[in-house]
Amino acid sequence: MINYNSRTFVSQSNSENGEVSSSTYFHYRQNKNILTAEYSGGEITEGRLIGIVQKDGSITFRYNHVNTDNELRGGECYSVPEILSDGRVRLHEKWKWLDQEQTEGESIVEEI
């Protein structure tokens, strides 16, 4: 299992309907198989996520944040890890808004 504790990720790409950008940083913490993170930057004023890390390193999580328009947004995501040649982790994500929008998207975040 990949341990995500104390790793920082930044967005590399995102669907148009997403609010995360290359200015958004995610600070991950992991205790056993429970993952939490704080994130902010770009359109995100403050955000949190909580999820479960599977034995293969994939992550299922829920996220909530307040954006720069002072809107509360939230959704769910499934992330699949890729180990890069230098040992860093890249996460390939499929996500869905669970608020009024109910749209889906894909993103990639990469460890810095």
mmCIF file of N, CA and C in Angstrom:
data_model
loop_
_atom_site.group_PDB
_atom_site.id
_atom_site.type_symbol
_atom_site.label_atom_id
_atom_site.label_comp_id
_atom_site.label_asym_id
_atom_site.label_seq_id
_atom_site.Cartn_x
_atom_site.Cartn_y
_atom_site.Cartn_z
ATOM 1 N N MET A 1 0.840 -1.187 0.000
ATOM 2 C CA MET A 1 0.000 0.000 0.000
ATOM 3 C C MET A 1 0.881 1.245 0.000
ATOM 4 N N ILE A 2 0.483 2.224 -0.763
ATOM 5 C CA ILE A 2 1.172 3.516 -0.771
ATOM 6 C C ILE A 2 0.780 4.268 0.495
ATOM 7 N N ASN A 3 1.756 4.892 1.141
ATOM 8 C CA ASN A 3 1.461 5.757 2.278
ATOM 9 C C ASN A 3 1.525 7.199 1.785
ATOM 10 N N TYR A 4 0.405 7.891 1.873
ATOM 11 C CA TYR A 4 0.296 9.262 1.381
ATOM 12 C C TYR A 4 0.620 10.298 2.442
ATOM 13 N N ASN A 5 0.946 9.855 3.655
ATOM 14 C CA ASN A 5 1.165 10.787 4.759
ATOM 15 C C ASN A 5 2.276 11.789 4.450
ATOM 16 N N SER A 6 1.990 13.056 4.693
ATOM 17 C CA SER A 6 2.935 14.175 4.529
ATOM 18 C C SER A 6 3.332 14.440 3.074
ATOM 19 N N ARG A 7 2.556 13.967 2.126
ATOM 20 C CA ARG A 7 2.826 14.252 0.710
ATOM 21 C C ARG A 7 1.982 15.455 0.271
ATOM 22 N N THR A 8 2.537 16.248 -0.640
ATOM 23 C CA THR A 8 1.836 17.401 -1.188
ATOM 24 C C THR A 8 1.663 17.194 -2.686
ATOM 25 N N PHE A 9 0.447 17.464 -3.170
ATOM 26 C CA PHE A 9 0.109 17.294 -4.577
ATOM 27 C C PHE A 9 -0.371 18.614 -5.155
ATOM 28 N N VAL A 10 -0.162 18.784 -6.460
ATOM 29 C CA VAL A 10 -0.667 19.957 -7.172
ATOM 30 C C VAL A 10 -1.327 19.467 -8.462
ATOM 31 N N SER A 11 -2.368 20.165 -8.883
ATOM 32 C CA SER A 11 -3.104 19.780 -10.076
ATOM 33 C C SER A 11 -2.261 19.983 -11.331
ATOM 34 N N GLN A 12 -2.294 18.992 -12.218
ATOM 35 C CA GLN A 12 -1.637 19.072 -13.520
ATOM 36 C C GLN A 12 -2.640 19.312 -14.640
ATOM 37 N N SER A 13 -3.861 18.795 -14.467
ATOM 38 C CA SER A 13 -4.923 19.003 -15.455
ATOM 39 C C SER A 13 -6.272 18.751 -14.784
ATOM 40 N N ASN A 14 -7.318 19.347 -15.376
ATOM 41 C CA ASN A 14 -8.655 19.185 -14.831
ATOM 42 C C ASN A 14 -9.681 19.461 -15.924
ATOM 43 N N SER A 15 -10.840 18.853 -15.803
ATOM 44 C CA SER A 15 -11.947 19.126 -16.714
ATOM 45 C C SER A 15 -12.407 20.568 -16.538
ATOM 46 N N GLU A 16 -13.038 21.116 -17.579
ATOM 47 C CA GLU A 16 -13.479 22.509 -17.551
ATOM 48 C C GLU A 16 -14.440 22.825 -16.418
ATOM 49 N N ASN A 17 -15.259 21.858 -16.019
ATOM 50 C CA ASN A 17 -16.244 22.086 -14.972
ATOM 51 C C ASN A 17 -15.667 21.956 -13.563
ATOM 52 N N GLY A 18 -14.357 21.721 -13.457
ATOM 53 C CA GLY A 18 -13.702 21.632 -12.155
ATOM 54 C C GLY A 18 -13.219 22.991 -11.672
ATOM 55 N N GLU A 19 -12.954 23.095 -10.379
ATOM 56 C CA GLU A 19 -12.465 24.347 -9.809
ATOM 57 C C GLU A 19 -11.001 24.265 -9.375
ATOM 58 N N VAL A 20 -10.448 23.078 -9.340
ATOM 59 C CA VAL A 20 -9.048 22.888 -8.976
ATOM 60 C C VAL A 20 -8.171 23.278 -10.165
ATOM 61 N N SER A 21 -7.045 23.955 -9.881
ATOM 62 C CA SER A 21 -6.126 24.400 -10.937
ATOM 63 C C SER A 21 -4.688 24.165 -10.497
ATOM 64 N N SER A 22 -3.745 24.597 -11.336
ATOM 65 C CA SER A 22 -2.318 24.443 -11.010
ATOM 66 C C SER A 22 -1.911 25.307 -9.817
ATOM 67 N N SER A 23 -2.812 26.140 -9.338
ATOM 68 C CA SER A 23 -2.557 26.950 -8.137
ATOM 69 C C SER A 23 -3.117 26.297 -6.876
ATOM 70 N N THR A 24 -3.733 25.120 -7.026
ATOM 71 C CA THR A 24 -4.343 24.419 -5.895
ATOM 72 C C THR A 24 -3.381 23.351 -5.367
ATOM 73 N N TYR A 25 -3.080 23.432 -4.074
ATOM 74 C CA TYR A 25 -2.176 22.478 -3.423
ATOM 75 C C TYR A 25 -2.935 21.648 -2.408
ATOM 76 N N PHE A 26 -2.663 20.349 -2.415
ATOM 77 C CA PHE A 26 -3.292 19.384 -1.515
ATOM 78 C C PHE A 26 -2.228 18.858 -0.548
ATOM 79 N N HIS A 27 -2.491 18.937 0.744
ATOM 80 C CA HIS A 27 -1.566 18.460 1.776
ATOM 81 C C HIS A 27 -2.194 17.231 2.428
ATOM 82 N N TYR A 28 -1.670 16.048 2.080
ATOM 83 C CA TYR A 28 -2.253 14.779 2.495
ATOM 84 C C TYR A 28 -1.701 14.310 3.838
ATOM 85 N N ARG A 29 -2.610 13.653 4.600
ATOM 86 C CA ARG A 29 -2.236 12.954 5.826
ATOM 87 C C ARG A 29 -2.922 11.589 5.778
ATOM 88 N N GLN A 30 -2.226 10.583 6.316
ATOM 89 C CA GLN A 30 -2.804 9.243 6.327
ATOM 90 C C GLN A 30 -2.561 8.593 7.672
ATOM 91 N N ASN A 31 -3.603 7.986 8.229
ATOM 92 C CA ASN A 31 -3.526 7.202 9.465
ATOM 93 C C ASN A 31 -4.164 5.854 9.164
ATOM 94 N N LYS A 32 -3.337 4.802 9.131
ATOM 95 C CA LYS A 32 -3.761 3.473 8.693
ATOM 96 C C LYS A 32 -4.292 3.620 7.265
ATOM 97 N N ASN A 33 -5.565 3.292 7.011
ATOM 98 C CA ASN A 33 -6.070 3.420 5.637
ATOM 99 C C ASN A 33 -6.972 4.649 5.457
ATOM 100 N N ILE A 34 -7.017 5.523 6.461
ATOM 101 C CA ILE A 34 -7.839 6.737 6.385
ATOM 102 C C ILE A 34 -6.989 7.894 5.877
ATOM 103 N N LEU A 35 -7.451 8.526 4.809
ATOM 104 C CA LEU A 35 -6.749 9.652 4.195
ATOM 105 C C LEU A 35 -7.529 10.931 4.459
ATOM 106 N N THR A 36 -6.831 11.985 4.851
ATOM 107 C CA THR A 36 -7.422 13.314 4.949
ATOM 108 C C THR A 36 -6.503 14.288 4.231
ATOM 109 N N ALA A 37 -7.050 15.408 3.825
ATOM 110 C CA ALA A 37 -6.229 16.432 3.184
ATOM 111 C C ALA A 37 -6.884 17.789 3.349
ATOM 112 N N GLU A 38 -6.040 18.794 3.363
ATOM 113 C CA GLU A 38 -6.465 20.181 3.290
ATOM 114 C C GLU A 38 -5.990 20.690 1.938
ATOM 115 N N TYR A 39 -6.797 21.525 1.291
ATOM 116 C CA TYR A 39 -6.385 22.077 0.005
ATOM 117 C C TYR A 39 -6.902 23.499 -0.154
ATOM 118 N N SER A 40 -6.147 24.274 -0.937
ATOM 119 C CA SER A 40 -6.511 25.662 -1.219
ATOM 120 C C SER A 40 -5.659 26.172 -2.364
ATOM 121 N N GLY A 41 -6.063 27.341 -2.891
ATOM 122 C CA GLY A 41 -5.330 27.979 -3.977
ATOM 123 C C GLY A 41 -6.169 28.084 -5.230
ATOM 124 N N GLY A 42 -5.896 29.109 -6.026
ATOM 125 C CA GLY A 42 -6.679 29.338 -7.231
ATOM 126 C C GLY A 42 -8.103 29.715 -6.853
ATOM 127 N N GLU A 43 -9.081 29.001 -7.405
ATOM 128 C CA GLU A 43 -10.496 29.269 -7.120
ATOM 129 C C GLU A 43 -10.954 28.729 -5.770
ATOM 130 N N ILE A 44 -10.075 27.976 -5.077
ATOM 131 C CA ILE A 44 -10.445 27.340 -3.811
ATOM 132 C C ILE A 44 -9.908 28.163 -2.644
ATOM 133 N N THR A 45 -10.814 28.674 -1.810
ATOM 134 C CA THR A 45 -10.402 29.416 -0.623
ATOM 135 C C THR A 45 -9.948 28.449 0.465
ATOM 136 N N GLU A 46 -10.741 27.411 0.718
ATOM 137 C CA GLU A 46 -10.419 26.424 1.753
ATOM 138 C C GLU A 46 -11.162 25.140 1.447
ATOM 139 N N GLY A 47 -10.454 23.996 1.526
ATOM 140 C CA GLY A 47 -11.092 22.721 1.253
ATOM 141 C C GLY A 47 -10.568 21.599 2.124
ATOM 142 N N ARG A 48 -11.388 20.552 2.247
ATOM 143 C CA ARG A 48 -11.034 19.356 3.003
ATOM 144 C C ARG A 48 -11.509 18.139 2.225
ATOM 145 N N LEU A 49 -10.775 17.044 2.388
ATOM 146 C CA LEU A 49 -11.243 15.776 1.852
ATOM 147 C C LEU A 49 -10.972 14.678 2.870
ATOM 148 N N ILE A 50 -11.777 13.621 2.784
ATOM 149 C CA ILE A 50 -11.582 12.446 3.627
ATOM 150 C C ILE A 50 -11.904 11.217 2.796
ATOM 151 N N GLY A 51 -11.068 10.187 2.948
ATOM 152 C CA GLY A 51 -11.283 9.004 2.145
ATOM 153 C C GLY A 51 -10.596 7.779 2.697
ATOM 154 N N ILE A 52 -10.669 6.726 1.906
ATOM 155 C CA ILE A 52 -10.095 5.432 2.278
ATOM 156 C C ILE A 52 -9.111 5.007 1.197
ATOM 157 N N VAL A 53 -7.912 4.599 1.644
ATOM 158 C CA VAL A 53 -6.876 4.097 0.745
ATOM 159 C C VAL A 53 -6.999 2.577 0.683
ATOM 160 N N GLN A 54 -7.113 2.046 -0.528
ATOM 161 C CA GLN A 54 -7.181 0.602 -0.732
ATOM 162 C C GLN A 54 -5.766 0.008 -0.761
ATOM 163 N N LYS A 55 -5.667 -1.313 -0.674
ATOM 164 C CA LYS A 55 -4.360 -1.981 -0.670
ATOM 165 C C LYS A 55 -3.558 -1.719 -1.935
ATOM 166 N N ASP A 56 -4.243 -1.467 -3.064
ATOM 167 C CA ASP A 56 -3.542 -1.182 -4.325
ATOM 168 C C ASP A 56 -3.140 0.290 -4.441
ATOM 169 N N GLY A 57 -3.423 1.091 -3.396
ATOM 170 C CA GLY A 57 -3.058 2.504 -3.405
ATOM 171 C C GLY A 57 -4.125 3.416 -3.964
ATOM 172 N N SER A 58 -5.189 2.845 -4.533
ATOM 173 C CA SER A 58 -6.270 3.690 -5.032
ATOM 174 C C SER A 58 -7.006 4.314 -3.846
ATOM 175 N N ILE A 59 -7.668 5.431 -4.117
ATOM 176 C CA ILE A 59 -8.325 6.190 -3.057
ATOM 177 C C ILE A 59 -9.762 6.505 -3.478
ATOM 178 N N THR A 60 -10.687 6.303 -2.561
ATOM 179 C CA THR A 60 -12.060 6.768 -2.726
ATOM 180 C C THR A 60 -12.269 7.832 -1.669
ATOM 181 N N PHE A 61 -12.687 9.041 -2.088
ATOM 182 C CA PHE A 61 -12.865 10.092 -1.093
ATOM 183 C C PHE A 61 -14.003 11.036 -1.446
ATOM 184 N N ARG A 62 -14.402 11.794 -0.435
ATOM 185 C CA ARG A 62 -15.364 12.882 -0.588
ATOM 186 C C ARG A 62 -14.627 14.182 -0.322
ATOM 187 N N TYR A 63 -15.023 15.228 -1.024
ATOM 188 C CA TYR A 63 -14.378 16.528 -0.850
ATOM 189 C C TYR A 63 -15.426 17.624 -0.689
ATOM 190 N N ASN A 64 -15.059 18.653 0.059
ATOM 191 C CA ASN A 64 -15.887 19.847 0.243
ATOM 192 C C ASN A 64 -14.968 21.046 0.304
ATOM 193 N N HIS A 65 -15.411 22.142 -0.311
ATOM 194 C CA HIS A 65 -14.614 23.364 -0.229
ATOM 195 C C HIS A 65 -15.499 24.604 -0.392
ATOM 196 N N VAL A 66 -14.913 25.726 -0.027
ATOM 197 C CA VAL A 66 -15.510 27.026 -0.281
ATOM 198 C C VAL A 66 -14.668 27.671 -1.361
ATOM 199 N N ASN A 67 -15.332 28.127 -2.434
ATOM 200 C CA ASN A 67 -14.583 28.750 -3.527
ATOM 201 C C ASN A 67 -14.518 30.267 -3.344
ATOM 202 N N THR A 68 -13.846 30.932 -4.271
ATOM 203 C CA THR A 68 -13.643 32.380 -4.154
ATOM 204 C C THR A 68 -14.939 33.170 -4.353
ATOM 205 N N ASP A 69 -16.002 32.512 -4.831
ATOM 206 C CA ASP A 69 -17.319 33.143 -4.910
ATOM 207 C C ASP A 69 -18.119 32.920 -3.626
ATOM 208 N N ASN A 70 -17.470 32.351 -2.604
ATOM 209 C CA ASN A 70 -18.072 32.058 -1.303
ATOM 210 C C ASN A 70 -19.194 31.021 -1.419
ATOM 211 N N GLU A 71 -19.038 30.078 -2.369
ATOM 212 C CA GLU A 71 -19.986 28.984 -2.537
ATOM 213 C C GLU A 71 -19.415 27.728 -1.891
ATOM 214 N N LEU A 72 -20.271 26.962 -1.247
ATOM 215 C CA LEU A 72 -19.887 25.671 -0.684
ATOM 216 C C LEU A 72 -20.126 24.613 -1.752
ATOM 217 N N ARG A 73 -19.060 23.905 -2.142
ATOM 218 C CA ARG A 73 -19.139 22.877 -3.192
ATOM 219 C C ARG A 73 -18.646 21.556 -2.624
ATOM 220 N N GLY A 74 -19.108 20.440 -3.203
ATOM 221 C CA GLY A 74 -18.657 19.141 -2.732
ATOM 222 C C GLY A 74 -18.904 18.053 -3.741
ATOM 223 N N GLY A 75 -18.181 16.950 -3.555
ATOM 224 C CA GLY A 75 -18.340 15.826 -4.458
ATOM 225 C C GLY A 75 -17.602 14.595 -3.985
ATOM 226 N N GLU A 76 -17.490 13.633 -4.899
ATOM 227 C CA GLU A 76 -16.790 12.380 -4.612
ATOM 228 C C GLU A 76 -15.781 12.111 -5.717
ATOM 229 N N CYS A 77 -14.753 11.336 -5.379
ATOM 230 C CA CYS A 77 -13.669 11.103 -6.326
ATOM 231 C C CYS A 77 -13.087 9.707 -6.137
ATOM 232 N N TYR A 78 -12.611 9.129 -7.244
ATOM 233 C CA TYR A 78 -11.865 7.872 -7.225
ATOM 234 C C TYR A 78 -10.529 8.140 -7.905
ATOM 235 N N SER A 79 -9.433 7.874 -7.200
ATOM 236 C CA SER A 79 -8.079 8.159 -7.700
ATOM 237 C C SER A 79 -7.272 6.873 -7.836
ATOM 238 N N VAL A 80 -6.568 6.756 -8.956
ATOM 239 C CA VAL A 80 -5.699 5.609 -9.222
ATOM 240 C C VAL A 80 -4.259 6.117 -9.310
ATOM 241 N N PRO A 81 -3.353 5.530 -8.499
ATOM 242 C CA PRO A 81 -1.978 6.024 -8.489
ATOM 243 C C PRO A 81 -1.137 5.484 -9.638
ATOM 244 N N GLU A 82 -0.175 6.308 -10.025
ATOM 245 C CA GLU A 82 0.890 5.919 -10.956
ATOM 246 C C GLU A 82 2.183 6.331 -10.273
ATOM 247 N N ILE A 83 3.116 5.396 -10.141
ATOM 248 C CA ILE A 83 4.415 5.713 -9.548
ATOM 249 C C ILE A 83 5.340 6.173 -10.667
ATOM 250 N N LEU A 84 5.829 7.394 -10.547
ATOM 251 C CA LEU A 84 6.723 7.956 -11.565
ATOM 252 C C LEU A 84 8.135 7.414 -11.401
ATOM 253 N N SER A 85 8.958 7.571 -12.411
ATOM 254 C CA SER A 85 10.315 7.009 -12.403
ATOM 255 C C SER A 85 11.168 7.547 -11.255
ATOM 256 N N ASP A 86 10.854 8.753 -10.780
ATOM 257 C CA ASP A 86 11.621 9.323 -9.665
ATOM 258 C C ASP A 86 11.002 9.004 -8.296
ATOM 259 N N GLY A 87 9.963 8.146 -8.280
ATOM 260 C CA GLY A 87 9.348 7.721 -7.023
ATOM 261 C C GLY A 87 8.159 8.554 -6.573
ATOM 262 N N ARG A 88 7.936 9.691 -7.226
ATOM 263 C CA ARG A 88 6.761 10.496 -6.879
ATOM 264 C C ARG A 88 5.494 9.805 -7.365
ATOM 265 N N VAL A 89 4.354 10.257 -6.824
ATOM 266 C CA VAL A 89 3.067 9.669 -7.172
ATOM 267 C C VAL A 89 2.258 10.644 -8.021
ATOM 268 N N ARG A 90 1.654 10.127 -9.068
ATOM 269 C CA ARG A 90 0.695 10.866 -9.889
ATOM 270 C C ARG A 90 -0.650 10.163 -9.707
ATOM 271 N N LEU A 91 -1.708 10.934 -9.448
ATOM 272 C CA LEU A 91 -3.038 10.368 -9.253
ATOM 273 C C LEU A 91 -3.947 10.737 -10.424
ATOM 274 N N HIS A 92 -4.536 9.712 -11.028
ATOM 275 C CA HIS A 92 -5.497 9.882 -12.114
ATOM 276 C C HIS A 92 -6.884 9.793 -11.482
ATOM 277 N N GLU A 93 -7.643 10.886 -11.571
ATOM 278 C CA GLU A 93 -8.867 11.014 -10.801
ATOM 279 C C GLU A 93 -10.108 11.108 -11.683
ATOM 280 N N LYS A 94 -11.170 10.454 -11.238
ATOM 281 C CA LYS A 94 -12.508 10.597 -11.825
ATOM 282 C C LYS A 94 -13.393 11.093 -10.698
ATOM 283 N N TRP A 95 -14.022 12.239 -10.922
ATOM 284 C CA TRP A 95 -14.783 12.858 -9.853
ATOM 285 C C TRP A 95 -16.173 13.272 -10.320
ATOM 286 N N LYS A 96 -17.039 13.557 -9.327
ATOM 287 C CA LYS A 96 -18.407 13.985 -9.616
ATOM 288 C C LYS A 96 -18.841 14.989 -8.554
ATOM 289 N N TRP A 97 -19.398 16.109 -9.013
ATOM 290 C CA TRP A 97 -20.006 17.056 -8.089
ATOM 291 C C TRP A 97 -21.267 16.413 -7.507
ATOM 292 N N LEU A 98 -21.491 16.602 -6.211
ATOM 293 C CA LEU A 98 -22.692 16.087 -5.565
ATOM 294 C C LEU A 98 -23.601 17.221 -5.109
ATOM 295 N N ASP A 99 -23.358 18.420 -5.626
ATOM 296 C CA ASP A 99 -24.208 19.561 -5.306
ATOM 297 C C ASP A 99 -25.199 19.760 -6.453
ATOM 298 N N GLN A 100 -25.678 20.957 -6.677
ATOM 299 C CA GLN A 100 -26.684 21.208 -7.716
ATOM 300 C C GLN A 100 -26.226 20.801 -9.104
ATOM 301 N N GLU A 101 -24.930 20.913 -9.372
ATOM 302 C CA GLU A 101 -24.431 20.677 -10.727
ATOM 303 C C GLU A 101 -24.495 19.217 -11.150
ATOM 304 N N GLN A 102 -24.077 18.279 -10.296
ATOM 305 C CA GLN A 102 -24.139 16.838 -10.583
ATOM 306 C C GLN A 102 -23.389 16.417 -11.850
ATOM 307 N N THR A 103 -22.338 17.158 -12.242
ATOM 308 C CA THR A 103 -21.572 16.790 -13.431
ATOM 309 C C THR A 103 -20.324 16.016 -13.022
ATOM 310 N N GLU A 104 -19.697 15.366 -13.983
ATOM 311 C CA GLU A 104 -18.500 14.563 -13.745
ATOM 312 C C GLU A 104 -17.308 15.165 -14.465
ATOM 313 N N GLY A 105 -16.104 14.749 -14.037
ATOM 314 C CA GLY A 105 -14.896 15.213 -14.683
ATOM 315 C C GLY A 105 -13.721 14.322 -14.367
ATOM 316 N N GLU A 106 -12.572 14.659 -14.945
ATOM 317 C CA GLU A 106 -11.334 13.928 -14.710
ATOM 318 C C GLU A 106 -10.227 14.922 -14.452
ATOM 319 N N SER A 107 -9.302 14.514 -13.599
ATOM 320 C CA SER A 107 -8.162 15.384 -13.289
ATOM 321 C C SER A 107 -6.938 14.539 -13.009
ATOM 322 N N ILE A 108 -5.792 15.205 -13.012
ATOM 323 C CA ILE A 108 -4.535 14.571 -12.626
ATOM 324 C C ILE A 108 -3.857 15.494 -11.618
ATOM 325 N N VAL A 109 -3.475 14.924 -10.476
ATOM 326 C CA VAL A 109 -2.661 15.660 -9.505
ATOM 327 C C VAL A 109 -1.356 14.905 -9.351
ATOM 328 N N GLU A 110 -0.285 15.657 -9.093
ATOM 329 C CA GLU A 110 1.036 15.052 -9.035
ATOM 330 C C GLU A 110 1.771 15.532 -7.801
ATOM 331 N N GLU A 111 2.470 14.616 -7.169
ATOM 332 C CA GLU A 111 3.257 14.946 -5.990
ATOM 333 C C GLU A 111 4.387 15.906 -6.341
ATOM 334 N N ILE A 112 4.625 16.889 -5.470
ATOM 335 C CA ILE A 112 5.727 17.824 -5.702
ATOM 336 C C ILE A 112 6.865 17.539 -4.736
#
